[in-house]
CSV table of C-alpha atoms in Angstrom, one decimal:
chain,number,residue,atom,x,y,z
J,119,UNK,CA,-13.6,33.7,-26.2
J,120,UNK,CA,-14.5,37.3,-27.1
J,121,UNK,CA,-16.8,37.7,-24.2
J,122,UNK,CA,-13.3,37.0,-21.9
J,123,UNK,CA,-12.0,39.2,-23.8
J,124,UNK,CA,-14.3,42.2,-23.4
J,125,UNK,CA,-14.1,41.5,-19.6
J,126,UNK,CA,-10.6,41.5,-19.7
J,127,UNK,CA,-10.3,44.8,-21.3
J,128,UNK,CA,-11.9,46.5,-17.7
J,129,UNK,CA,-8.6,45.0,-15.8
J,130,UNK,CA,-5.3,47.0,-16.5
J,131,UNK,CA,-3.9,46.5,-19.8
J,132,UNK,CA,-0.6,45.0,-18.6
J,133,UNK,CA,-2.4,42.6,-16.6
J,134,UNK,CA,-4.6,41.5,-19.3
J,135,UNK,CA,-1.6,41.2,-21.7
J,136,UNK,CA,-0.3,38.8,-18.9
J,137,UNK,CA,-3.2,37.0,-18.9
J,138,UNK,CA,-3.7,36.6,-22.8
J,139,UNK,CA,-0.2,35.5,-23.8
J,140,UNK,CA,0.1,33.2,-20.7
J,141,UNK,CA,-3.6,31.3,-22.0
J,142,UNK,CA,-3.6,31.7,-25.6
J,143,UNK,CA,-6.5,30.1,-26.8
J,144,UNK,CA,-6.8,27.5,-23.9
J,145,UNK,CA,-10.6,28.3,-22.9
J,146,UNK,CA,-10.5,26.3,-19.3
J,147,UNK,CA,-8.0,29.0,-18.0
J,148,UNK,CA,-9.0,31.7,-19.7
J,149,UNK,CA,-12.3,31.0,-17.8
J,150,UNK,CA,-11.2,31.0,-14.7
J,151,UNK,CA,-9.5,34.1,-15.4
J,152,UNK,CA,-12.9,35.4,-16.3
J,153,UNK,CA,-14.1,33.4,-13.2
J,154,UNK,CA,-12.0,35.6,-10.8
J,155,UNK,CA,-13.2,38.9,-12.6
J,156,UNK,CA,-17.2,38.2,-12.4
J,157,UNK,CA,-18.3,37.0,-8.7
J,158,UNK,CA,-22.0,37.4,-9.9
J,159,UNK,CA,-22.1,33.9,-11.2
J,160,UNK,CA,-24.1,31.7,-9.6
J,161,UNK,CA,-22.4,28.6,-8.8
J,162,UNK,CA,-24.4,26.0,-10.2
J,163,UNK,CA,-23.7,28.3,-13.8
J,164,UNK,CA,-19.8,28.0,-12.4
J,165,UNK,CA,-19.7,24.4,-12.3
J,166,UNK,CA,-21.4,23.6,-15.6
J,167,UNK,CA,-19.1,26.3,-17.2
J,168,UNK,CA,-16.3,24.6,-15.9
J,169,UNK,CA,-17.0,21.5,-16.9
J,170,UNK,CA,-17.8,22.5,-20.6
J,171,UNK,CA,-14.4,24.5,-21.2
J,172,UNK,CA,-12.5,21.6,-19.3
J,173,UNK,CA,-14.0,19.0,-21.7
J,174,UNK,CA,-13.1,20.9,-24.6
J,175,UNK,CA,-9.7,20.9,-23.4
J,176,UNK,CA,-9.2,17.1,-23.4
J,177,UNK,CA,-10.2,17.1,-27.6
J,178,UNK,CA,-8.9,20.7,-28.6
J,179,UNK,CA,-6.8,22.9,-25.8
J,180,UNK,CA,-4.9,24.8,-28.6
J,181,UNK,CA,-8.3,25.8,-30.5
J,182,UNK,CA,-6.8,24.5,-33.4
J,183,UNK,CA,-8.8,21.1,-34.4
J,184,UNK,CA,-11.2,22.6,-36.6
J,185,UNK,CA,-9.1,25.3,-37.8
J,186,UNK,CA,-6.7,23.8,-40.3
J,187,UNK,CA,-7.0,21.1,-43.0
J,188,UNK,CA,-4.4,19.0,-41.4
J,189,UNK,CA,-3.3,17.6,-38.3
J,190,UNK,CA,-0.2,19.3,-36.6
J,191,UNK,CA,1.9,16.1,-37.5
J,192,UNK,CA,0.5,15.6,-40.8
J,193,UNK,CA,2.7,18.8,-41.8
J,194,UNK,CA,6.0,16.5,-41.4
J,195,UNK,CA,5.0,13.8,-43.8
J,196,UNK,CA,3.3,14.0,-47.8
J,197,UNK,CA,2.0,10.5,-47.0
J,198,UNK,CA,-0.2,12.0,-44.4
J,199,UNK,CA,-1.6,14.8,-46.4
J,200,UNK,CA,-4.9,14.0,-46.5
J,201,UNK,CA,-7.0,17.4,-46.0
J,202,UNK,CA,-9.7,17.9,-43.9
J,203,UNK,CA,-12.5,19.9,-45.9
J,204,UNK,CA,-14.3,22.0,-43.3
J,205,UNK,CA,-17.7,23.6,-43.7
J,206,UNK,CA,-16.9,27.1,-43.4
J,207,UNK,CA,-18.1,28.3,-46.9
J,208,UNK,CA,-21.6,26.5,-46.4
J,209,UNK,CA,-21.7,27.9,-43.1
J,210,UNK,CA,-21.2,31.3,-44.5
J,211,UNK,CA,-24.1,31.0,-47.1
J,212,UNK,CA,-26.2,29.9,-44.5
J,213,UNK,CA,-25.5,33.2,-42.3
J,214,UNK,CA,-25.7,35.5,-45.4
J,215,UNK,CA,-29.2,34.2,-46.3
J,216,UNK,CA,-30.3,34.4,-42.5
J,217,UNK,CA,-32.7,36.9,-41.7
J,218,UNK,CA,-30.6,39.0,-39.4
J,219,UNK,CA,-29.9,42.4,-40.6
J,220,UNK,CA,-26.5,43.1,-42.0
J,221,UNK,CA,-24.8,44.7,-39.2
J,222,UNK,CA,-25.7,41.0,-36.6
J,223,UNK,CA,-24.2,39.0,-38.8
J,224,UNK,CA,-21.2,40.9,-41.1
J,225,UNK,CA,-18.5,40.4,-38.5
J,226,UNK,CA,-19.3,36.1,-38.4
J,227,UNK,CA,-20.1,36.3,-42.0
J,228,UNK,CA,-16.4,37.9,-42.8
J,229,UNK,CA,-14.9,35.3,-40.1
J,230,UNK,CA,-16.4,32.2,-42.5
J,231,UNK,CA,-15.5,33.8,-45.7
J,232,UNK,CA,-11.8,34.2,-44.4
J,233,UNK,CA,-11.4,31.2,-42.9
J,234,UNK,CA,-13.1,29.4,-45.6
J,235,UNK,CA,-10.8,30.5,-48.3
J,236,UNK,CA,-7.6,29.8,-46.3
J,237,UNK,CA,-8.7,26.2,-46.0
J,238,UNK,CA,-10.1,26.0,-49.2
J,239,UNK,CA,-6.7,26.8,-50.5
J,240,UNK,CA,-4.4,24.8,-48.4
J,241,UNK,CA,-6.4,21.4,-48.7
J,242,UNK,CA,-6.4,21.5,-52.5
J,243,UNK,CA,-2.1,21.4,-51.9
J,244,UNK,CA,-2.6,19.1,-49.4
J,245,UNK,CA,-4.7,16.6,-51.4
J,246,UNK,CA,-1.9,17.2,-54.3
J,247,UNK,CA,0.6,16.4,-52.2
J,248,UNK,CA,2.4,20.1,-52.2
J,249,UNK,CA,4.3,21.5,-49.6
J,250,UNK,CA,1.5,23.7,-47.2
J,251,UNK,CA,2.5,27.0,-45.7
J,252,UNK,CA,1.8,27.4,-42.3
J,253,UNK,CA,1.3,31.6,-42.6
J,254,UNK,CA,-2.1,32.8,-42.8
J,255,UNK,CA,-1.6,34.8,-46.4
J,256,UNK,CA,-3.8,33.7,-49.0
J,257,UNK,CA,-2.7,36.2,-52.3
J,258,UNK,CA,0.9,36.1,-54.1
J,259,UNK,CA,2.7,38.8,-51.3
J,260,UNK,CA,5.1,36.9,-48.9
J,261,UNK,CA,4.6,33.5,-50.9
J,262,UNK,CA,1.3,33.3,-50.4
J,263,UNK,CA,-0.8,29.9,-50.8
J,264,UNK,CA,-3.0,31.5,-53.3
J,265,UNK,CA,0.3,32.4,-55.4
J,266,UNK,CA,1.3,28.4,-55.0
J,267,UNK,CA,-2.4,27.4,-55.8
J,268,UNK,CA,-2.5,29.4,-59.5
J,269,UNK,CA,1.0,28.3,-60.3
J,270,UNK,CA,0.4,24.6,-59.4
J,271,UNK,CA,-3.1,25.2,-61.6
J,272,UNK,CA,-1.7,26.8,-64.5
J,273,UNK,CA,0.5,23.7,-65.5
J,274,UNK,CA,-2.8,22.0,-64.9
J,275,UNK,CA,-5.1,23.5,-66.9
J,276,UNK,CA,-5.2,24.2,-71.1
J,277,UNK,CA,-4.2,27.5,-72.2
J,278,UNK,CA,-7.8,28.5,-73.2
J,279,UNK,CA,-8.6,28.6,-69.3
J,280,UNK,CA,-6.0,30.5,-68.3
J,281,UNK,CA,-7.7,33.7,-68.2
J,282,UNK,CA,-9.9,32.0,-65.4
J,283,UNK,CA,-6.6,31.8,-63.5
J,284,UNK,CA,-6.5,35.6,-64.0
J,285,UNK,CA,-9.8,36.5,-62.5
J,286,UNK,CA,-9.4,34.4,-59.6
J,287,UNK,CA,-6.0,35.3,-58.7
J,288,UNK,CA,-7.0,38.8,-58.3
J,289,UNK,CA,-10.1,37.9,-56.3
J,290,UNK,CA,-7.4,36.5,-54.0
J,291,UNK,CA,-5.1,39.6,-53.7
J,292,UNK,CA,-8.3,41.6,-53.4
J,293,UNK,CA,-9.1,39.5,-50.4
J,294,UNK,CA,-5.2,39.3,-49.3
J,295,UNK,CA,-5.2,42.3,-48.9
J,296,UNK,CA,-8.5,42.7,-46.2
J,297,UNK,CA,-6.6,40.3,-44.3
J,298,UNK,CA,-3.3,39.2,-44.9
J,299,UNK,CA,-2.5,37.7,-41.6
J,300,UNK,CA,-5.8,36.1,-41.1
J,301,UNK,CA,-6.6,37.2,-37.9
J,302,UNK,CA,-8.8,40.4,-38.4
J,303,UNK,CA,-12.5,39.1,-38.2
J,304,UNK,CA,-10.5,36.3,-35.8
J,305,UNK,CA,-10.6,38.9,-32.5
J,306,UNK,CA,-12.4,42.0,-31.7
J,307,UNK,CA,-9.5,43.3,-31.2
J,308,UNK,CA,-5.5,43.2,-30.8
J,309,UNK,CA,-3.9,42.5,-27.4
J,310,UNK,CA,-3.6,46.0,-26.7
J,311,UNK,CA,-7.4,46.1,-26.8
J,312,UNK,CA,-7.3,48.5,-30.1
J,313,UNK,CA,-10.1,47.5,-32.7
J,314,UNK,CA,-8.6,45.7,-35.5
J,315,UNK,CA,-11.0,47.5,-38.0
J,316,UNK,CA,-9.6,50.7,-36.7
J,317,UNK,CA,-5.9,49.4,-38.1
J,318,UNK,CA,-7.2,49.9,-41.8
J,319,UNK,CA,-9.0,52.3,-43.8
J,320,UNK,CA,-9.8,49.5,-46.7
J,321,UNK,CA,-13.7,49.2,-46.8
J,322,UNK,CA,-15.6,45.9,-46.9
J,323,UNK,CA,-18.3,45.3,-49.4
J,324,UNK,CA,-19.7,42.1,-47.7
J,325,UNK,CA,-21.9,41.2,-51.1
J,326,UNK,CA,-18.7,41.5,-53.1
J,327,UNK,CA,-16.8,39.3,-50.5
J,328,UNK,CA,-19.3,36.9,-50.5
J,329,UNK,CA,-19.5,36.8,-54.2
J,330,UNK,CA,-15.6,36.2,-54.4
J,331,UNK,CA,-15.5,33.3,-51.9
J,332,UNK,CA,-18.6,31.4,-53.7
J,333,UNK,CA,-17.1,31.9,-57.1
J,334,UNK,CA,-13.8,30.7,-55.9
J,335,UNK,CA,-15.3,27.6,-54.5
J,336,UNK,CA,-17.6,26.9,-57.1
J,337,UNK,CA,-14.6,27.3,-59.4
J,338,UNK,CA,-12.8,24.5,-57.3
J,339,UNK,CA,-16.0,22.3,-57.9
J,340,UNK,CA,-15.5,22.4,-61.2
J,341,UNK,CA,-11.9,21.4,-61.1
J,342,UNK,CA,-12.6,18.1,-59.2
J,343,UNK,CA,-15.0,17.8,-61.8
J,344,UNK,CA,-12.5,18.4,-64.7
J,345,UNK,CA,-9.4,16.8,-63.3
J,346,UNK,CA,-11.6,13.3,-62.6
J,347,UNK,CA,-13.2,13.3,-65.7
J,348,UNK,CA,-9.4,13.5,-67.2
J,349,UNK,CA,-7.7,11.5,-65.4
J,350,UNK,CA,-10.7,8.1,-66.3
C-alpha cells in the first residue's frame, strides 16, 4: 500500500486524488493503477502480483478483516459481540526487541502500539456487551472509547484501585492526543501527499509509548484475572 502510494505521488496530485478516493484500500485496483505507472515490470512479476492482490480481495477487499475486533455486522447485534483479540501488542514487543536500529523500525513499531491499544480497548466493551464506537479516538475527547472503558471499570473495581484508573486514563489522553483519529502511523502521508508527521509538533518518545501500551495491557491481564477469580 505505501509503495502505491509513493509512486502515486510522481503523477499530478488531482489525478492521484482520483485515484485514491476511487480505490480506497482495495489493493487489486490500486495495483493496476501502480501497474499502468511502472512498465519495467517484467511480466512474469505482473502476473504473480496480480494474482496475490486479487486473492486478497476475495477474503478482505475493504482491508478491514484484521483491523477491528468485530465483524461489520456484529456491530448491529450485542449477541454477536464476541471480540476478536488481535496480536498487535505482541507484535510490537517483538519489533521493539528486534535488532534493527530505532529509526527502521519506529514508524511500524508506533503503527502496532496504536492499533494495538484501539483494539485492546474496544474488545474489552465488546466482550462486556457495551455499545462500541466506530471512531478511531481512544482518550475521553469526543467520547472517546478509553473514556467509556474507565467509566465502565470504575463501577467494577473497589475504591482502593481507583487510583489505577487514574494512571491509566491519562496514559490514554497522553496517547489520544499523538493520534486521535488513528490514522497517523496508518499512511505516510495525507491524500494531498503532505507528511502526516509534519501536521504536529508533539514529539514521540517511542520507549515511553511502548512502556504505556505494555502497562496498559498488562493491566487488562490482570483484570481477567481479577474479574474470574470474583465472579467463581
Amino acid at each position: 500500500m505505501e509503495a502505491f502510494g509513493r509512486s502515486l505521488e510522481k503523477t499530478p496530485t488531482e489525478d492521484a486524488l482520483l485515484h485514491f478516493k476511487k480505490n480506497q484500500h482495495d489493493l487489486y485496483n490500486l495495483w493496476r493503477a501502480y501497474q499502468n505507472l511502472n512498465l519495467n515490470i517484467s511480466e512474469e512479476t505482473s502476473k504473480k502480483l496480480s494474482e496475490y492482490f486479487e486473492n486478497i480481495n476475495v477474503f478482505d477487499k475493504n482491508s478491514d478483516l484484521w483491523r477491528y475486533p468485530l465483524f461489520e455486522e456484529d456491530y448491529d447485534s450485542l449477541e454477536h459481540y464476541v471480540g476478536r483479540a488481535l496480536s498487535y501488542i505482541e507484535a510490537a514487543k517483538l519489533t521493539y526487541s528486534n535488532e534493527l536500529s530505532i529509526e527502521e523500525k519506529e514508524y511500524p513499531l508506533f503503527y502496532l502500539l496504536r492499533q494495538g491499544i484501539e483494539l485492546l480497548l474496544k474488545d474489552y466493551l465488546a466482550n462486556n456487551f457495551k455499545e462500541v464506537p466506530h471512531h478511531h479516538h481512544i482518550g475521553f475527547a469526543k467520547q472517546g472509547t478509553g473514556g467509556k472503558v474507565i467509566s465502565d471499570l470504575r463501577c467494577r473495581v473497589s475504591p482502593y484501585r481507583q487510583c489505577d484508573l487514574n494512571i491509566i486514563g491519562e496514559m490514554l489522553k497522553q496517547i489520544d492526543k499523538l493520534d486521535r483519529e488513528g490514522d497517523r502511523f496508518r499512511y505516510p502521508s495525507s491524500l494531498s501527499f503532505a507528511s502526516k508527521n509534519a501536521k504536529t509538533d508533539r514529539k514521540i518518545d517511542i520507549d515511553i509509548l511502548y512502556s504505556y501500551v505494555i502497562s496498559i495491557d498488562e493491566y487488562f491481564e490482570y483484570l481477567d484475572y481479577l474479574f474470574l477469580f470474583l465472579a467463581r
